[in-house]
Amino acid sequence: MARIAYILLTHKDPEGIIAQAERLTAAGDYVSIHFDANANQRDFDQIRETLASNASVVFAKRRVKCGWGEWSLVEASLLAVRAAVEAFPKATHFYMLSGDCMPIKSAEYAHDFLDRDDVDYIESVDFFNSDWIKTGIREERLIFRHYFNERSQKAWFYRSMDWQRKLGLTRKVPADIQMQIGSQWWCLRRRTIEQLLQFCDRRRDVMRFFRTTWIPDETFFQTLVRHLVPEHEIRCRTLTFLMFTDYGMPVTFYNDHYDLLLSQDYIFARKISPQAKDLKARLGKLYTTRNVRFQISNEGRSLFKFLTGRGRIGRRFAPRFWERESTLGRERQLMMVTCKKWHVAKRLVDRVRQVTNMPAIEYLFNEDSTPLPDLGGIQTTLEKRTRHRRALVRMLFDYWQTDKLVLCIDPANVDLMQDFYNDKATVRLLEIDCDFTDDYLIGHARRVGLAGDRTPQETIDRLLPTIRYDVKFESDRIRDAGFKDMHRIRQSASVDENTLPLAEFLDIPVEKAREIAGTEYLFVD
């Protein structure tokens, strides 16, 4: 059975470190602690004294002063790893943790998971050909020697790079290694760790290189594991669940995230808020509990993106249109149909085509697969269609040699609607107001990745009001925009009640509008 030696890098919260160590060792695992030499000596003394009688806890033989982005973080990791290898010969795996991490599965689950496959878990992708680095310097991390910290010595950090660049003091990556990058939260097998330590002792040139790279904790272990271990024995992922905001800051978890964390396909999570006492207590108890069944749905990241993407007032992620195409034509009529249930809008425009022979297009700004004629390439991608929206619609008028055109548009695209309303053409809008059952909204959440087949009911219950409000928000936003010539039909209304709005919207006789409104399957889910 797997036995894990946790490599715990810490710098604060002695009570939390003690609790973490006691919790992890109570389940039969081990802990090796490095406590930052920058931290309070009294805190370190408290940790050592309290854990002195715990034979499953060991401390790094030397403490180093750690700085973000510096070699010192890797050095601290290696010191703790060496202490664990020496002290715990029965440890089969070595798992990197920080003081902000907490288990989100039981020890029983973690051991079974690691026993399942004889592999290492480390995120490790090509440094130069991947897009792992989102902002900041890239190859400069490697080709220059970094002696200053960008956070605490910003001016000297960039001045040093400028001098090296001017003097031609760039360097190359050691010839026999392929530089990799990834998350610093890994879980490696014992033989991998032993190979890695032997490599460190043997290859002083590689060690010298990494000592002056920038943010080596994202490249050192990731590169050496790829160098030493066959690819089929590596799973390119971390077992620690973490997310980042659009500002590049780690997402912090609080008391109400318990159910969400348990449903993710990970063993640990970071960062847990220091104030989340209830969450820490529940997760701590969970680790030593046996016979717990976990429903893995793994929707955490998509759910976070959906919820934060709602934005503050003004919906900060809404598209903005800076370009303005030329007019569609004063004599032309553009009729936009908006509905959150796309299949209902598609049925409506299909019936419009059948009954009136009027050209009608489905969600051309929302679906790549919308059938369109060849217009010289402008229709090939959603990005092109949206960027040149007026030119595209004008070409569709010309293609069908018509002055009337119907198109579908998602309710979220209010700015797009407004842009067409600013045109000199006659523009009308029809909103289809549908009923949304809980089952439909749950299905919608699964279709867009906000939930999975195994998402706990508690998570779904919390998510449903947000999705329902989001649908209502889009409808309210359309109404608040004050569009002229706006019409509405409702699923709850009778055929007679929907006939007149349809006739006015399409500018067709009432008899034809009634034929369309009376379509039996129009609102069927």
XYZ file of C-alpha atoms in Angstrom:
525
model
C 0.000 0.000 0.000
C 1.137 3.553 -0.755
C 2.606 5.515 2.140
C 3.120 9.187 1.512
C 5.883 11.443 2.787
C 4.487 14.961 2.594
C 7.045 17.691 1.881
C 5.601 20.623 3.786
C 6.981 24.092 2.951
C 5.803 26.614 5.552
C 6.505 30.094 6.860
C 3.651 30.987 9.257
C 0.759 29.719 11.379
C 2.530 27.286 13.765
C -0.787 25.979 15.149
C -1.970 25.171 11.626
C 1.296 23.401 10.778
C 1.111 21.305 13.936
C -2.499 20.364 13.215
C -1.622 19.497 9.600
C 1.294 17.284 10.630
C -0.709 15.460 13.303
C -3.618 14.961 10.917
C -1.480 13.519 8.100
C 0.600 11.251 10.327
C -2.499 9.950 12.140
C -3.462 8.224 8.898
C -0.118 6.407 8.714
C 1.731 8.867 6.478
C 4.838 10.974 7.091
C 5.683 14.679 7.104
C 8.958 16.484 6.405
C 8.858 20.169 7.324
C 10.902 23.112 6.125
C 10.084 26.282 8.048
C 11.301 29.480 6.374
C 14.362 30.966 8.094
C 12.811 34.412 7.586
C 10.001 33.462 9.975
C 9.828 33.929 13.721
C 12.228 31.639 15.617
C 9.719 31.252 18.448
C 7.177 29.846 15.998
C 9.684 27.277 14.772
C 10.621 26.310 18.315
C 6.938 25.814 19.129
C 6.508 23.500 16.116
C 9.602 21.433 16.946
C 8.767 21.072 20.621
C 5.141 20.071 20.007
C 6.004 17.526 17.313
C 9.188 16.193 18.948
C 7.509 12.985 20.107
C 5.958 12.236 16.705
C 8.265 9.705 15.020
C 6.524 10.306 11.672
C 7.624 13.946 11.519
C 11.097 15.099 10.499
C 12.583 18.547 9.879
C 14.961 19.734 7.176
C 18.497 19.669 8.571
C 18.999 23.286 7.593
C 16.600 26.201 7.201
C 17.037 28.674 4.361
C 15.605 32.141 3.851
C 13.043 31.777 1.084
C 12.136 34.432 -1.454
C 9.388 34.231 -4.054
C 10.799 33.317 -7.468
C 14.230 32.448 -6.065
C 16.345 29.281 -5.998
C 15.852 29.252 -2.226
C 12.413 27.664 -2.689
C 13.917 24.732 -4.594
C 16.753 24.487 -2.094
C 14.260 24.297 0.771
C 12.307 21.601 -1.100
C 15.451 19.518 -1.667
C 16.462 19.813 1.981
C 13.052 18.572 3.111
C 13.071 15.801 0.487
C 16.510 14.550 1.574
C 15.394 14.503 5.196
C 12.288 12.489 4.277
C 14.205 9.975 2.139
C 16.637 9.339 4.990
C 14.068 9.224 7.791
C 11.240 7.276 6.121
C 12.494 4.225 4.191
C 8.917 2.881 3.924
C 7.617 5.977 2.120
C 6.561 5.096 -1.434
C 5.547 8.583 -2.610
C 6.649 12.128 -1.894
C 3.984 14.841 -2.145
C 4.787 18.578 -2.155
C 2.472 20.735 -0.030
C 2.320 24.241 1.395
C 0.864 25.397 4.668
C -2.203 26.660 2.772
C -3.081 23.184 1.445
C -5.736 20.888 2.878
C -6.817 17.353 1.909
C -10.095 17.115 0.026
C -10.182 13.324 0.064
C -9.586 10.691 2.731
C -6.194 9.058 3.266
C -7.810 5.787 2.219
C -8.820 7.355 -1.111
C -5.352 8.909 -1.615
C -3.564 5.594 -0.988
C -5.887 3.671 -3.317
C -5.458 6.355 -5.984
C -1.648 6.154 -5.880
C -1.702 2.347 -5.831
C -3.768 2.303 -9.001
C -0.963 3.315 -11.394
C 2.815 3.169 -11.020
C 3.414 6.726 -12.260
C 4.588 10.191 -11.207
C 2.163 13.114 -11.054
C 3.748 16.386 -12.131
C 2.569 19.099 -14.504
C 5.381 19.339 -17.038
C 5.061 20.969 -20.477
C 7.543 22.366 -22.958
C 8.902 25.691 -21.713
C 9.273 27.323 -25.129
C 6.379 25.858 -27.145
C 3.566 25.957 -24.579
C 1.520 28.953 -23.431
C 1.919 28.102 -19.730
C 3.475 31.516 -18.995
C 0.658 34.029 -19.412
C 2.407 37.305 -18.521
C 5.872 38.659 -17.767
C 9.293 37.611 -19.011
C 9.689 34.235 -20.694
C 13.031 33.042 -22.064
C 14.691 35.807 -20.013
C 14.027 33.571 -16.995
C 16.698 31.220 -18.353
C 19.163 33.008 -20.623
C 20.097 35.649 -18.020
C 21.577 35.114 -14.568
C 19.279 36.442 -11.862
C 20.855 37.686 -8.630
C 18.092 40.136 -7.634
C 14.459 39.549 -6.695
C 11.935 41.148 -9.050
C 9.499 41.786 -6.196
C 11.823 43.311 -3.612
C 14.559 44.687 -5.910
C 12.606 45.546 -9.036
C 14.950 48.249 -10.388
C 18.075 46.118 -9.955
C 16.302 43.057 -11.385
C 15.619 44.751 -14.724
C 18.852 46.761 -14.693
C 20.814 43.529 -14.369
C 19.001 42.011 -17.365
C 19.663 45.144 -19.461
C 23.386 45.054 -18.661
C 23.648 41.354 -19.530
C 21.770 41.955 -22.771
C 24.041 44.859 -23.781
C 27.214 42.963 -22.875
C 26.094 39.811 -24.683
C 26.148 37.728 -21.502
C 23.291 35.443 -22.443
C 23.672 31.722 -21.808
C 22.236 28.483 -23.141
C 20.240 25.767 -21.430
C 22.438 22.693 -20.669
C 22.599 20.828 -23.946
C 21.208 17.457 -22.851
C 18.078 18.643 -21.029
C 14.822 19.894 -22.493
C 13.406 22.716 -20.403
C 9.934 22.094 -18.993
C 7.551 24.185 -16.897
C 4.511 23.527 -14.720
C 2.933 23.677 -11.283
C 5.272 23.206 -8.299
C 2.755 20.933 -6.536
C 3.856 17.426 -7.514
C 3.667 13.837 -6.233
C 6.643 11.612 -7.158
C 7.491 7.961 -6.530
C 10.405 7.039 -4.296
C 12.627 5.762 -7.108
C 12.059 8.992 -9.037
C 13.068 11.052 -6.014
C 16.180 8.910 -5.469
C 17.170 9.264 -9.128
C 16.624 13.005 -8.928
C 18.811 13.396 -5.832
C 21.571 11.340 -7.444
C 21.350 13.554 -10.531
C 21.688 16.658 -8.338
C 24.839 15.242 -6.746
C 26.313 14.250 -10.102
C 25.435 17.194 -12.350
C 26.829 20.306 -10.701
C 26.599 22.169 -14.036
C 22.812 21.776 -14.110
C 22.569 22.825 -10.477
C 24.621 25.982 -11.178
C 22.339 26.803 -14.093
C 19.128 26.534 -12.072
C 20.552 28.463 -9.107
C 20.402 31.696 -11.141
C 17.225 31.103 -13.148
C 14.073 33.043 -12.281
C 11.166 31.142 -10.634
C 12.998 27.765 -10.731
C 10.324 26.050 -8.622
C 8.238 26.009 -11.834
C 11.033 24.462 -13.938
C 13.546 22.477 -11.814
C 11.596 19.362 -10.795
C 9.465 19.552 -13.947
C 12.555 19.431 -16.202
C 14.512 16.791 -14.285
C 11.593 14.387 -13.941
C 11.044 14.511 -17.717
C 14.788 13.946 -18.180
C 14.937 10.937 -15.851
C 11.574 9.181 -16.202
C 10.028 7.584 -19.328
C 7.087 9.582 -20.646
C 4.601 6.739 -20.184
C 5.338 6.790 -16.431
C 4.386 10.467 -16.062
C 0.898 11.883 -15.671
C 1.110 15.524 -16.723
C -1.118 16.892 -14.000
C -1.062 17.974 -10.376
C -3.040 16.209 -7.662
C -3.571 19.539 -5.898
C -6.635 21.528 -6.960
C -5.856 25.198 -7.458
C -7.297 27.983 -9.579
C -6.234 31.478 -10.543
C -8.268 34.621 -11.115
C -8.052 36.588 -14.354
C -5.546 38.806 -12.510
C -3.205 35.838 -11.964
C -3.903 35.581 -8.232
C -4.681 32.234 -6.532
C -8.344 31.629 -5.769
C -8.962 31.289 -2.018
C -11.477 28.776 -0.678
C -13.839 29.432 2.236
C -16.284 27.552 4.464
C -19.012 27.252 1.827
C -16.697 25.527 -0.691
C -16.696 22.147 1.080
C -19.010 20.295 -1.334
C -17.362 21.802 -4.407
C -13.868 20.786 -3.253
C -14.858 17.191 -2.481
C -16.283 16.699 -5.981
C -13.026 17.640 -7.748
C -10.683 14.976 -9.151
C -7.838 15.920 -6.812
C -6.449 14.844 -3.432
C -5.536 18.257 -1.961
C -6.561 21.870 -2.577
C -4.928 25.267 -2.085
C -5.330 27.997 -0.960
C -7.595 27.523 2.032
C -8.359 30.798 3.808
C -6.870 31.083 7.323
C -10.318 32.307 8.414
C -12.070 29.197 7.051
C -11.997 27.423 10.418
C -15.067 25.292 9.751
C -13.763 24.194 6.343
C -10.382 23.233 7.810
C -12.028 21.292 10.630
C -14.306 19.360 8.246
C -11.505 18.594 5.773
C -9.166 17.601 8.597
C -11.681 15.141 9.955
C -12.344 13.807 6.465
C -8.713 12.740 5.904
C -8.781 10.109 8.659
C -12.308 8.881 7.894
C -12.725 5.484 6.252
C -15.243 4.095 3.752
C -16.154 7.489 2.285
C -17.539 7.475 -1.266
C -16.736 10.512 -3.388
C -18.852 11.618 -6.351
C -16.338 13.154 -8.762
C -17.867 15.737 -11.119
C -14.802 17.979 -11.585
C -16.751 21.082 -12.635
C -14.848 23.455 -10.329
C -12.939 25.466 -12.929
C -15.825 25.868 -15.377
C -18.136 26.777 -12.503
C -15.700 29.401 -11.196
C -15.314 30.867 -14.676
C -19.094 31.048 -15.102
C -19.746 32.690 -11.739
C -16.900 35.232 -11.907
C -17.679 35.905 -15.553
C -20.960 37.453 -14.513
C -18.882 40.420 -13.424
C -19.925 43.408 -11.389
C -22.470 46.008 -12.491
C -21.989 46.421 -16.214
C -20.947 42.774 -16.733
C -17.254 43.502 -17.221
C -16.652 40.621 -19.630
C -19.321 41.753 -22.072
C -18.011 42.238 -25.627
C -17.335 45.786 -26.752
C -17.621 46.889 -30.331
C -15.186 49.551 -31.445
C -15.700 49.119 -35.150
C -18.670 50.445 -37.067
C -19.492 48.964 -40.489
C -21.329 50.929 -43.141
C -25.132 50.866 -43.146
C -27.222 47.870 -44.123
C -29.429 50.182 -46.182
C -32.327 52.463 -45.258
C -34.840 50.449 -47.226
C -33.986 47.125 -45.572
C -35.674 45.409 -42.618
C -33.606 43.337 -40.161
C -35.635 41.207 -37.758
C -33.776 39.729 -34.787
C -35.175 36.780 -32.813
C -33.706 36.293 -29.348
C -34.293 33.292 -27.107
C -32.183 31.442 -24.539
C -33.625 28.143 -25.709
C -31.914 28.032 -29.052
C -33.950 25.073 -30.311
C -37.169 27.091 -29.875
C -35.826 30.035 -31.890
C -34.546 27.670 -34.585
C -37.976 26.053 -34.902
C -39.580 29.476 -35.188
C -37.307 30.706 -37.982
C -37.698 27.381 -39.773
C -41.473 27.884 -39.747
C -40.970 31.491 -40.912
C -39.062 30.166 -43.936
C -41.770 27.586 -44.672
C -44.762 29.909 -44.292
C -43.419 33.192 -45.685
C -40.479 32.097 -47.881
C -38.508 34.847 -46.089
C -34.724 34.264 -45.631
C -34.066 33.367 -42.009
C -30.763 32.434 -40.370
C -30.066 30.696 -37.090
C -27.435 31.755 -34.492
C -24.772 32.941 -36.955
C -22.927 34.958 -34.264
C -23.044 32.143 -31.692
C -22.630 28.838 -33.553
C -19.792 27.987 -35.923
C -21.958 25.326 -37.549
C -24.733 27.711 -38.665
C -25.319 27.039 -42.404
C -24.212 30.068 -44.447
C -23.454 30.653 -48.124
C -19.851 31.214 -49.227
C -19.286 34.951 -48.887
C -15.585 35.050 -49.682
C -14.306 33.952 -46.265
C -15.981 36.547 -44.046
C -18.334 33.818 -42.760
C -15.645 31.248 -41.850
C -15.220 31.986 -38.125
C -17.324 33.483 -35.356
C -14.607 36.070 -34.772
C -14.771 37.269 -38.389
C -18.560 37.269 -38.419
C -18.719 39.381 -35.275
C -15.933 41.768 -36.231
C -17.513 42.453 -39.640
C -21.112 41.941 -38.577
C -22.719 44.712 -40.658
C -20.749 43.801 -43.755
C -21.745 40.153 -43.286
C -25.460 40.905 -42.878
C -25.370 43.347 -45.788
C -23.830 40.608 -47.966
C -26.593 38.207 -46.873
C -29.230 40.744 -47.985
C -27.448 40.955 -51.318
C -26.973 37.191 -51.642
C -30.695 36.482 -51.267
C -31.657 39.670 -53.133
C -34.110 40.606 -50.415
C -35.025 43.602 -48.280
C -36.197 41.425 -45.363
C -33.983 39.163 -43.286
C -34.562 37.260 -40.009
C -31.704 36.144 -37.798
C -31.356 34.571 -34.350
C -29.227 36.145 -31.637
C -28.452 35.034 -28.081
C -29.970 37.196 -25.292
C -26.475 37.809 -23.893
C -25.486 39.737 -27.043
C -27.204 42.997 -26.121
C -24.304 45.086 -27.458
C -24.654 43.339 -30.800
C -28.379 44.114 -30.858
C -27.636 47.753 -30.004
C -25.129 48.010 -32.826
C -27.710 46.866 -35.366
C -30.291 49.236 -33.876
C -27.833 52.080 -34.524
C -27.968 51.314 -38.241
C -30.086 53.297 -40.692
C -32.053 50.177 -41.618
C -35.394 49.322 -40.016
C -34.627 46.980 -37.119
C -37.120 44.997 -35.043
C -36.618 42.589 -32.143
C -38.694 39.591 -31.035
C -38.055 38.069 -27.619
C -39.322 34.533 -27.063
C -40.123 34.151 -23.374
C -39.818 30.472 -22.386
C -40.498 28.578 -19.178
C -37.407 27.092 -17.529
C -37.861 24.020 -15.351
C -35.186 22.893 -12.915
C -34.558 19.828 -15.087
C -33.956 22.005 -18.130
C -31.547 24.295 -16.250
C -29.651 21.295 -14.874
C -29.361 19.941 -18.400
C -28.148 23.346 -19.583
C -25.516 23.399 -16.807
C -24.266 19.982 -17.916
C -24.207 20.932 -21.589
C -22.014 23.969 -20.954
C -19.757 22.228 -18.424
C -20.984 23.867 -15.216
C -21.974 20.471 -13.831
C -21.463 16.816 -14.626
C -23.417 13.594 -14.287
C -21.864 13.082 -10.843
C -22.156 16.605 -9.510
C -23.554 16.398 -5.939
C -27.149 17.505 -5.536
C -26.036 20.079 -2.957
C -23.858 21.795 -5.568
C -26.666 21.743 -8.133
C -29.095 23.194 -5.604
C -26.724 26.100 -5.018
C -26.056 26.586 -8.718
C -29.676 26.601 -9.934
C -30.663 30.018 -8.496
C -27.587 31.595 -10.111
C -28.366 30.146 -13.543
C -32.044 31.101 -13.239
C -31.088 34.635 -12.224
C -28.619 34.822 -15.119
C -31.395 34.020 -17.606
C -33.648 36.623 -16.000
C -30.814 39.163 -15.946
C -30.330 38.846 -19.707
C -34.040 39.323 -20.346
C -34.198 42.351 -18.030
C -31.157 43.859 -19.699
C -32.820 43.623 -23.103
C -35.950 45.334 -21.775
C -33.922 48.004 -19.985
C -32.121 48.817 -23.241
C -35.340 50.447 -24.489
C -35.218 48.991 -28.011
C -37.873 50.398 -30.333
C -40.199 48.104 -32.197
C -39.647 45.267 -29.721
C -42.160 42.415 -29.573
C -42.605 39.418 -27.318
C -44.242 36.014 -27.515
C -44.544 33.690 -24.509
C -44.640 29.962 -24.002
C -47.388 30.481 -21.420
C -49.536 32.542 -23.816
C -52.219 31.215 -26.141
C -51.863 31.011 -29.923
C -54.162 34.033 -30.288
C -52.059 36.051 -27.846
C -48.840 35.256 -29.742
C -50.280 35.808 -33.221
C -50.494 39.619 -33.211
C -46.903 40.232 -31.943
C -45.628 37.810 -34.613
C -47.615 39.537 -37.356
C -46.288 42.964 -36.334
C -42.721 41.705 -35.975
C -42.617 39.965 -39.363
C -44.891 42.472 -41.077
C -47.057 39.657 -42.454
C -50.823 38.972 -42.555
C -52.430 37.741 -39.338
C -53.412 34.435 -40.959
C -49.799 33.519 -41.698
C -48.693 34.674 -38.264
C -51.334 32.415 -36.704
C -50.040 29.477 -38.741
C -46.547 30.042 -37.323
C -47.743 30.673 -33.750
C -49.874 27.523 -33.853
C -46.895 25.218 -34.458
C -47.587 22.400 -31.989
C -43.950 21.471 -31.258
C -42.625 25.039 -31.039
C -41.940 25.073 -27.280
C -41.357 21.357 -26.712
C -38.079 20.590 -24.842
